């Protein structure tokens, strides 16, 4: 550890030195741009602390989601939602349910059940906010934070952007304009934006609602580039992508990835799971920050939307959201929507909600404990987490898998950079395929479990067909 880091134990200096910056932009907003947050050659945002004063480092550390100086998820959420029931996996909750919009003509344009866009549109149309701060299309990079002030612009920004984004510029651009906003973000962005709002009373007044999105991990810009390249579109020729194309002939999990070439305008598609790195479990291009995150259901958000990954819902190509509400106004809006028939709603219990993200908990809770223990054993600084370092909760095979996954994330970033430099996709493929192969061998489900899952899916399909006719 350098002298600078020793003086700043637990601060954003440690966070950036250990490559744990998620590029959220909170330190940039809180210091009015004196800490720039810029995109790096490997395709992720990172704070640039060169030239930051002691005072700016202190402010940045109070808002950074990974610095120990900032409050953790419980410390943010308890004062706001403390009256509501609490589950360690989910955070506080008012309602728990699975659902989707009932307009089947619109559902293909959303990633999952479309309830994120539907709820944001309601906030806008009811005049509860003047605008929505969310991740939409840009020219360069492809996606980033934008402000939508009308439902059409908001609709144009639907679907998940598995792409880094920094809210620094957007929050500074709206600061002090006397308008109210809903802020949309993955859990670390929500926590960071809450920190900014409590540090800065002007933005604190302006951000009226925090709308969370469940998150497994975040990818660098190499993720869409690597897929497009596999489809024959080189990174320099990549115009835009769609991460979640639905197919009525398949299940909601079997979504496709699509990409358009700048030079020809040609659109190409493939099932995401058929592409190298297409399984989320392999964690290609995962940011290092995500190795240190334990918040799955955006515990500081007023409401959070994810995919209801339960076989009952998974078999439906339209996609189904899992929803956790915490804010009363948003809860009422969703209840009214269900009564009016605009959305469907199946109430769930906490265990079912947690089961929708089973893999996520294995990575973010069990895996985090192992990674923290590994780092401590190596004498590395780690942020304080709500998960304690240790190995006892998992088998030695699982420890090995957790380490293999971490290696895939690291190697994928380095190998793809080399592939781009040598203009040869094979450089990446040759490095990553053996690692994914070894990981895949260890995670192969046993025959009885594969049969059980298949039977479960087939029986839900039959039931669905029967109840539709
Ligand atoms: C990086 C990432 C990882 C995810 N991991 C998981 C997971 O492990 N498990 C799971 O169940 N769900 C995960 N999701 C959420 C899931 O992909 C859907 O986004 C979610 O279910 C909402 O679907 P919807 O149909 O309601 O959204 P839509 O109606 O399509 O609306 C999506 C809204 O979210 C905004 N948005 C999209 N991407 C971002 C972003 N990166 N930051 C801020 N706003 C954004 C859009 O602008 C739009 O307003 C992840 C999402 C992201 C971005
Ligand atoms: S506040 Fe966000 S951008 Fe700044 S150092 Fe922390 S994670 Fe990085
Ligand atoms: S896993 Fe955590 S740190 Fe990583 S992007 Fe998702 S919410 Fe942020």
XYZ file of C-alpha atoms and ligand atoms in Angstrom:
538
model
C 0.000 0.000 0.000
C 1.410 3.437 -0.903
C 1.785 6.292 1.542
C -1.186 8.069 -0.023
C -3.412 5.052 0.538
C -2.146 4.696 4.115
C -3.294 8.251 4.823
C -6.667 7.484 3.260
C -7.520 4.081 4.656
C -11.222 3.399 3.865
C -11.579 6.243 1.338
C -12.020 6.603 -2.426
C -8.232 6.529 -2.718
C -8.323 2.851 -1.678
C -11.340 2.265 -3.905
C -9.637 3.600 -7.034
C -6.216 2.087 -6.236
C -7.788 -1.359 -5.890
C -9.770 -0.953 -9.132
C -13.066 -1.085 -7.219
C -14.473 2.121 -8.698
C -17.765 1.337 -10.448
C -17.709 4.697 -12.257
C -21.061 5.805 -10.844
C -20.115 9.501 -10.935
C -21.186 10.395 -7.383
C -17.787 11.863 -6.453
C -17.889 13.959 -9.639
C -21.300 15.424 -8.765
C -20.432 16.053 -5.125
C -17.229 17.924 -6.063
C -18.845 19.776 -8.967
C -16.574 18.032 -11.472
C -13.307 18.481 -9.602
C -13.065 14.683 -9.563
C -13.630 13.792 -13.236
C -15.142 10.381 -13.955
C -13.955 9.274 -17.390
C -14.131 6.208 -19.591
C -10.949 4.106 -19.648
C -9.421 2.116 -22.565
C -10.848 -1.190 -21.288
C -14.349 0.279 -21.436
C -15.372 1.240 -17.907
C -15.747 4.560 -16.095
C -13.328 5.448 -13.328
C -12.762 8.447 -11.083
C -9.566 10.383 -11.778
C -8.197 11.468 -8.402
C -5.116 13.202 -9.815
C -5.233 16.747 -8.585
C -8.117 16.234 -6.121
C -7.660 18.268 -2.944
C -7.895 16.726 0.543
C -11.307 18.374 0.913
C -12.530 16.887 -2.375
C -11.289 13.413 -1.419
C -13.207 13.723 1.845
C -16.422 14.757 0.052
C -15.949 12.016 -2.560
C -15.457 9.404 0.155
C -18.730 10.374 1.851
C -20.706 9.638 -1.354
C -18.721 6.725 -2.822
C -20.661 3.435 -2.612
C -17.445 1.498 -1.908
C -15.707 3.786 0.591
C -16.107 2.894 4.265
C -16.724 6.581 5.012
C -20.142 6.416 3.328
C -23.159 4.796 5.003
C -23.943 1.200 3.970
C -27.279 0.006 2.543
C -28.842 -0.602 5.990
C -27.729 2.800 7.260
C -29.322 4.476 4.227
C -32.515 2.412 4.112
C -33.396 2.051 7.815
C -34.175 5.761 8.445
C -36.391 5.876 5.308
C -38.118 2.477 5.347
C -37.521 1.375 8.950
C -41.261 0.865 9.641
C -41.543 -1.802 6.950
C -40.727 -5.499 7.387
C -37.139 -6.455 6.581
C -35.536 -9.515 5.034
C -31.738 -9.810 4.964
C -31.768 -10.860 1.316
C -34.266 -8.298 0.001
C -34.071 -5.347 2.372
C -37.252 -3.595 3.551
C -40.454 -4.310 1.638
C -44.055 -3.100 1.408
C -45.279 -5.387 -1.404
C -43.620 -8.314 -3.134
C -45.042 -9.579 -6.415
C -44.460 -10.846 -9.946
C -46.149 -9.139 -12.872
C -46.046 -7.511 -16.250
C -47.894 -4.996 -18.391
C -50.948 -6.563 -20.043
C -50.500 -4.816 -23.415
C -48.932 -7.621 -25.487
C -48.195 -5.237 -28.358
C -45.836 -3.232 -26.120
C -44.183 -6.040 -24.152
C -41.520 -6.910 -26.803
C -40.101 -3.410 -26.399
C -39.238 -3.954 -22.730
C -36.593 -6.325 -21.356
C -38.751 -8.136 -18.869
C -42.343 -7.428 -17.791
C -42.207 -3.748 -18.769
C -43.191 -2.528 -15.287
C -40.140 -0.276 -14.928
C -41.121 1.848 -17.898
C -44.828 1.652 -16.976
C -44.194 2.935 -13.430
C -41.867 5.709 -14.609
C -44.476 6.788 -17.186
C -47.099 6.942 -14.431
C -44.864 9.185 -12.300
C -44.403 11.489 -15.297
C -48.021 11.479 -16.509
C -49.404 12.116 -13.010
C -47.114 15.142 -12.664
C -45.305 13.608 -9.691
C -42.020 14.332 -11.490
C -40.978 16.618 -14.348
C -38.441 14.194 -15.766
C -36.801 10.789 -15.469
C -33.032 10.293 -15.209
C -32.291 6.887 -16.760
C -29.880 5.110 -19.093
C -30.780 5.532 -22.754
C -29.177 5.739 -26.207
C -26.187 7.991 -26.893
C -23.847 8.252 -29.870
C -20.488 7.705 -28.197
C -20.438 5.636 -26.009
C -23.538 3.746 -27.144
C -25.478 4.174 -23.884
C -25.412 6.505 -20.909
C -27.521 8.555 -18.487
C -30.092 10.834 -20.170
C -33.078 12.888 -18.974
C -36.518 12.187 -20.453
C -39.240 14.754 -19.879
C -42.022 13.160 -21.922
C -43.434 9.606 -22.134
C -42.295 9.107 -25.750
C -38.618 9.820 -24.965
C -38.954 7.634 -21.894
C -40.403 4.789 -23.991
C -37.525 5.104 -26.477
C -35.128 4.303 -23.625
C -36.744 0.997 -22.654
C -34.737 -2.225 -22.221
C -31.707 -3.111 -20.086
C -28.396 -1.534 -20.955
C -25.707 -3.989 -19.851
C -23.224 -1.201 -20.289
C -21.338 1.153 -17.934
C -22.891 4.551 -17.198
C -21.909 7.527 -15.081
C -24.555 9.965 -13.785
C -22.019 12.724 -13.089
C -22.807 15.075 -16.005
C -26.564 14.539 -16.006
C -27.028 15.285 -12.293
C -24.856 18.392 -12.548
C -26.858 19.557 -15.591
C -30.212 19.453 -13.770
C -28.966 20.739 -10.406
C -30.818 23.876 -9.324
C -33.353 23.974 -12.208
C -36.268 23.688 -9.714
C -37.611 20.533 -11.392
C -38.287 17.179 -9.753
C -37.029 13.841 -11.063
C -37.203 10.089 -10.732
C -33.716 8.562 -10.769
C -33.307 5.036 -12.195
C -30.284 2.919 -11.334
C -28.726 -0.381 -10.445
C -28.199 -0.847 -6.667
C -24.780 0.848 -6.390
C -26.018 3.826 -8.440
C -29.103 4.132 -6.207
C -27.012 4.046 -3.043
C -24.539 6.563 -4.491
C -27.342 8.882 -5.658
C -28.911 8.693 -2.169
C -25.521 9.734 -0.733
C -25.342 12.658 -3.167
C -28.896 13.667 -2.259
C -28.099 13.733 1.447
C -24.831 15.620 0.872
C -26.396 18.210 -1.479
C -29.750 19.607 -0.303
C -30.562 21.075 -3.749
C -30.325 17.689 -5.472
C -31.886 16.145 -2.375
C -35.056 18.202 -3.037
C -34.998 17.480 -6.747
C -34.684 13.686 -6.740
C -38.174 12.719 -5.654
C -38.087 8.964 -6.381
C -35.314 6.375 -6.558
C -36.265 3.532 -8.910
C -33.973 0.502 -8.656
C -33.138 -2.284 -11.074
C -31.950 -5.665 -9.758
C -28.336 -6.235 -10.742
C -26.176 -9.357 -11.134
C -23.071 -7.470 -12.203
C -22.019 -4.758 -14.635
C -20.100 -5.275 -17.864
C -17.492 -3.164 -19.648
C -18.203 -1.882 -23.170
C -16.333 -4.975 -24.431
C -19.423 -7.105 -23.690
C -21.546 -5.869 -26.622
C -18.421 -5.471 -28.759
C -17.387 -9.100 -28.229
C -20.870 -10.369 -29.172
C -21.111 -8.149 -32.249
C -17.641 -9.258 -33.348
C -18.729 -12.898 -33.037
C -21.577 -11.971 -35.410
C -19.090 -10.469 -37.887
C -19.270 -6.778 -36.893
C -15.905 -5.396 -35.795
C -15.811 -3.047 -32.785
C -14.938 0.005 -34.935
C -17.961 -0.711 -37.161
C -20.473 -1.225 -34.326
C -23.387 1.221 -34.424
C -25.790 -0.026 -31.741
C -27.059 -3.158 -30.020
C -30.175 -4.640 -28.406
C -29.332 -6.821 -25.384
C -32.783 -8.346 -24.949
C -34.737 -9.420 -28.050
C -37.736 -11.607 -27.220
C -38.839 -14.589 -29.305
C -42.447 -15.833 -28.916
C -41.269 -19.347 -29.861
C -38.823 -19.539 -26.944
C -38.744 -19.004 -23.170
C -38.015 -15.573 -21.685
C -34.521 -16.714 -20.674
C -33.648 -17.589 -24.280
C -33.516 -13.980 -25.419
C -31.368 -12.815 -28.315
C -28.648 -10.218 -28.781
C -28.766 -7.985 -31.879
C -26.219 -5.586 -33.398
C -26.156 -3.129 -36.302
C -23.092 -2.335 -38.450
C -22.314 1.326 -39.165
C -20.929 0.650 -42.634
C -23.802 -1.391 -44.083
C -26.677 -0.762 -41.687
C -27.072 -4.560 -41.543
C -28.733 -5.988 -38.403
C -27.512 -9.349 -37.072
C -28.911 -11.469 -34.239
C -28.102 -14.628 -32.282
C -29.407 -16.250 -29.141
C -27.290 -14.759 -26.344
C -26.654 -18.146 -24.737
C -25.146 -19.389 -28.028
C -22.429 -16.698 -27.952
C -19.132 -17.123 -26.083
C -19.633 -15.310 -22.762
C -23.428 -15.343 -23.192
C -24.138 -16.946 -19.827
C -24.242 -14.414 -16.951
C -22.741 -17.086 -14.701
C -19.473 -16.896 -16.652
C -19.101 -13.207 -15.723
C -17.071 -12.163 -18.765
C -16.143 -8.461 -18.646
C -17.541 -8.073 -15.128
C -16.224 -4.949 -13.368
C -13.969 -5.683 -10.401
C -16.247 -3.472 -8.243
C -18.982 -6.108 -8.538
C -16.749 -8.582 -6.686
C -17.371 -6.415 -3.606
C -21.132 -5.776 -3.747
C -23.799 -7.398 -1.557
C -26.919 -5.448 -2.613
C -29.164 -7.433 -4.987
C -32.558 -5.700 -4.584
C -31.374 -2.046 -4.525
C -32.153 -1.797 -0.830
C -32.078 2.011 -0.812
C -34.610 2.349 -3.673
C -38.309 3.256 -3.393
C -39.147 0.361 -5.699
C -37.057 -2.222 -7.526
C -37.711 -4.291 -10.649
C -35.959 -7.462 -11.824
C -36.667 -10.635 -13.759
C -38.840 -13.224 -12.019
C -36.516 -16.143 -12.779
C -38.843 -18.893 -11.516
C -39.839 -21.687 -13.913
C -43.502 -20.682 -13.608
C -42.699 -17.296 -15.209
C -39.571 -18.163 -17.148
C -41.455 -20.268 -19.690
C -43.479 -17.211 -20.798
C -41.608 -15.491 -23.666
C -43.124 -12.094 -22.749
C -41.017 -11.805 -19.589
C -42.179 -11.215 -16.014
C -40.877 -8.771 -13.438
C -40.172 -9.485 -9.799
C -41.112 -6.309 -7.903
C -40.294 -5.039 -4.412
C -42.060 -1.819 -3.421
C -41.085 0.339 -0.454
C -42.596 3.746 -1.203
C -46.347 4.132 -0.510
C -47.131 6.361 -3.515
C -45.488 3.924 -5.948
C -47.122 0.965 -4.220
C -50.562 2.618 -4.676
C -49.858 3.330 -8.362
C -49.004 -0.331 -8.988
C -52.099 -1.529 -7.074
C -54.307 0.825 -9.110
C -52.671 -0.453 -12.302
C -53.553 -4.033 -11.334
C -57.159 -3.073 -10.474
C -57.533 -1.283 -13.825
C -56.146 -4.322 -15.693
C -53.100 -2.438 -17.060
C -50.716 -4.787 -15.263
C -50.849 -8.340 -13.927
C -49.868 -9.079 -10.347
C -49.153 -12.320 -8.406
C -48.237 -11.661 -4.788
C -45.073 -13.487 -3.673
C -43.512 -14.343 -0.316
C -39.927 -13.298 0.562
C -38.509 -16.789 -0.121
C -39.957 -16.839 -3.638
C -38.628 -13.333 -4.301
C -35.161 -14.414 -3.166
C -35.387 -17.587 -5.272
C -35.769 -15.459 -8.416
C -32.135 -14.398 -7.837
C -30.639 -17.647 -6.513
C -27.482 -17.391 -8.636
C -27.101 -13.755 -7.674
C -26.961 -14.629 -3.950
C -24.440 -17.386 -4.599
C -22.188 -14.819 -6.278
C -22.890 -11.749 -4.148
C -23.158 -13.231 -0.673
C -21.441 -16.680 -0.596
C -18.889 -15.635 -3.228
C -18.218 -12.259 -1.603
C -17.292 -13.916 1.706
C -14.724 -16.078 -0.111
C -13.278 -13.161 -2.103
C -12.967 -11.050 1.055
C -11.193 -13.920 2.823
C -8.856 -14.391 -0.171
C -8.023 -10.678 -0.243
C -7.428 -10.547 3.495
C -5.129 -13.564 3.252
C -3.204 -11.716 0.516
C -2.915 -8.636 2.764
C -5.074 -6.482 0.452
C -7.392 -3.668 1.592
C -11.096 -4.540 1.351
C -14.151 -2.375 1.950
C -16.362 -3.169 4.974
C -19.269 -5.260 3.818
C -22.339 -6.698 5.511
C -20.950 -10.151 4.579
C -18.114 -11.518 6.723
C -14.991 -13.020 5.150
C -14.794 -16.818 5.402
C -14.841 -20.195 3.672
C -16.869 -22.346 6.067
C -20.265 -21.718 4.433
C -19.279 -23.327 1.089
C -17.626 -26.540 -0.139
C -14.016 -26.511 -1.419
C -15.407 -27.085 -4.948
C -17.506 -23.930 -4.667
C -14.467 -21.950 -3.454
C -12.642 -23.124 -6.573
C -15.571 -22.055 -8.784
C -15.738 -18.620 -7.166
C -12.026 -18.118 -7.910
C -12.415 -19.387 -11.476
C -15.218 -16.897 -12.109
C -13.086 -14.052 -10.855
C -10.302 -15.174 -13.187
C -12.671 -15.217 -16.191
C -13.664 -11.578 -15.494
C -10.030 -10.456 -15.307
C -8.715 -12.446 -18.274
C -11.654 -11.471 -20.519
C -10.876 -7.759 -20.103
C -7.148 -8.147 -20.813
C -7.578 -10.599 -23.713
C -10.233 -8.501 -25.437
C -8.041 -5.415 -25.265
C -5.235 -7.449 -26.897
C -7.673 -8.768 -29.519
C -8.650 -5.215 -30.451
C -5.003 -4.117 -30.630
C -4.164 -6.984 -32.973
C -7.505 -6.739 -34.802
C -8.058 -10.452 -34.238
C -11.052 -11.824 -32.321
C -9.280 -15.197 -31.979
C -6.829 -13.665 -29.487
C -9.789 -13.227 -27.114
C -11.415 -16.561 -28.005
C -8.204 -18.539 -27.475
C -7.742 -17.027 -24.022
C -11.306 -17.241 -22.754
C -12.735 -20.470 -24.184
C -10.563 -22.847 -22.098
C -11.427 -20.927 -18.909
C -15.146 -20.981 -19.665
C -14.888 -24.685 -20.580
C -13.256 -25.534 -17.253
C -15.863 -23.486 -15.339
C -18.708 -25.070 -17.296
C -17.473 -28.589 -16.505
C -17.602 -27.873 -12.802
C -21.049 -26.257 -12.869
C -22.754 -28.951 -14.920
C -25.997 -29.813 -13.189
C -26.440 -33.440 -12.174
C -28.757 -35.545 -14.348
C -31.610 -35.728 -11.743
C -31.590 -31.923 -11.333
C -31.664 -31.384 -15.114
C -34.629 -33.781 -15.375
C -36.420 -32.086 -12.460
C -35.978 -28.618 -14.037
C -37.150 -29.849 -17.428
C -40.237 -31.487 -15.884
C -41.011 -28.295 -13.970
C -40.795 -26.162 -17.135
C -42.857 -28.609 -19.214
C -45.612 -28.816 -16.594
C -45.850 -25.017 -16.402
C -45.996 -24.874 -20.221
C -48.849 -27.420 -20.264
C -50.710 -25.606 -17.514
C -50.330 -22.314 -19.369
C -51.608 -23.788 -22.634
C -54.531 -25.381 -20.783
C -55.524 -22.165 -18.951
C -55.288 -20.073 -22.175
C -57.635 -22.366 -24.141
C -26.365 -4.158 -15.495
C -27.670 -4.848 -15.229
C -27.668 -6.105 -14.613
C -28.876 -6.741 -14.332
N -28.861 -7.949 -13.682
C -30.033 -8.542 -13.352
C -30.065 -9.782 -12.619
O -29.014 -10.337 -12.277
N -31.271 -10.302 -12.277
C -32.434 -9.699 -12.638
O -33.507 -10.220 -12.304
N -32.455 -8.540 -13.326
C -31.282 -7.953 -13.684
N -31.296 -6.767 -14.374
C -32.596 -6.108 -14.618
C -33.315 -6.604 -15.859
O -32.382 -6.765 -16.923
C -34.395 -5.598 -16.293
O -33.764 -4.354 -16.532
C -35.443 -5.357 -15.254
O -36.056 -6.564 -14.970
C -36.480 -4.311 -15.731
O -37.177 -4.838 -16.801
P -38.443 -4.048 -17.394
O -39.009 -4.828 -18.520
O -39.370 -3.695 -16.286
O -37.750 -2.717 -17.925
P -38.114 -1.771 -19.165
O -39.568 -1.501 -19.199
O -37.445 -2.321 -20.375
O -37.402 -0.417 -18.721
C -36.061 -0.399 -18.346
C -35.768 0.973 -17.773
O -34.526 0.920 -17.107
C -33.623 1.872 -17.665
N -32.296 1.272 -17.682
C -31.847 0.254 -18.446
N -30.578 -0.038 -18.143
C -30.216 0.811 -17.158
C -29.029 1.017 -16.422
N -27.932 0.298 -16.662
N -29.022 1.971 -15.466
C -30.105 2.744 -15.246
N -31.258 2.616 -15.933
C -31.303 1.653 -16.861
C -34.143 2.153 -19.057
O -33.755 3.436 -19.448
C -35.655 2.036 -18.852
O -36.181 3.239 -18.366
C -30.101 -6.123 -14.706
C -30.101 -4.874 -15.345
C -28.909 -4.228 -15.606
C -28.923 -2.871 -16.284
S -18.068 7.658 -6.115
Fe -18.397 6.295 -7.855
S -17.087 7.171 -9.449
Fe -16.371 8.047 -7.519
S -14.747 6.666 -6.805
Fe -16.616 5.942 -5.882
S -17.386 4.370 -7.300
Fe -15.865 5.596 -8.397
S -23.110 -5.831 -8.866
Fe -23.279 -4.169 -7.387
S -21.491 -2.895 -7.804
Fe -21.753 -4.199 -9.574
S -22.960 -2.924 -10.924
Fe -24.370 -4.256 -9.812
S -25.038 -2.999 -8.095
Fe -23.191 -2.053 -8.925
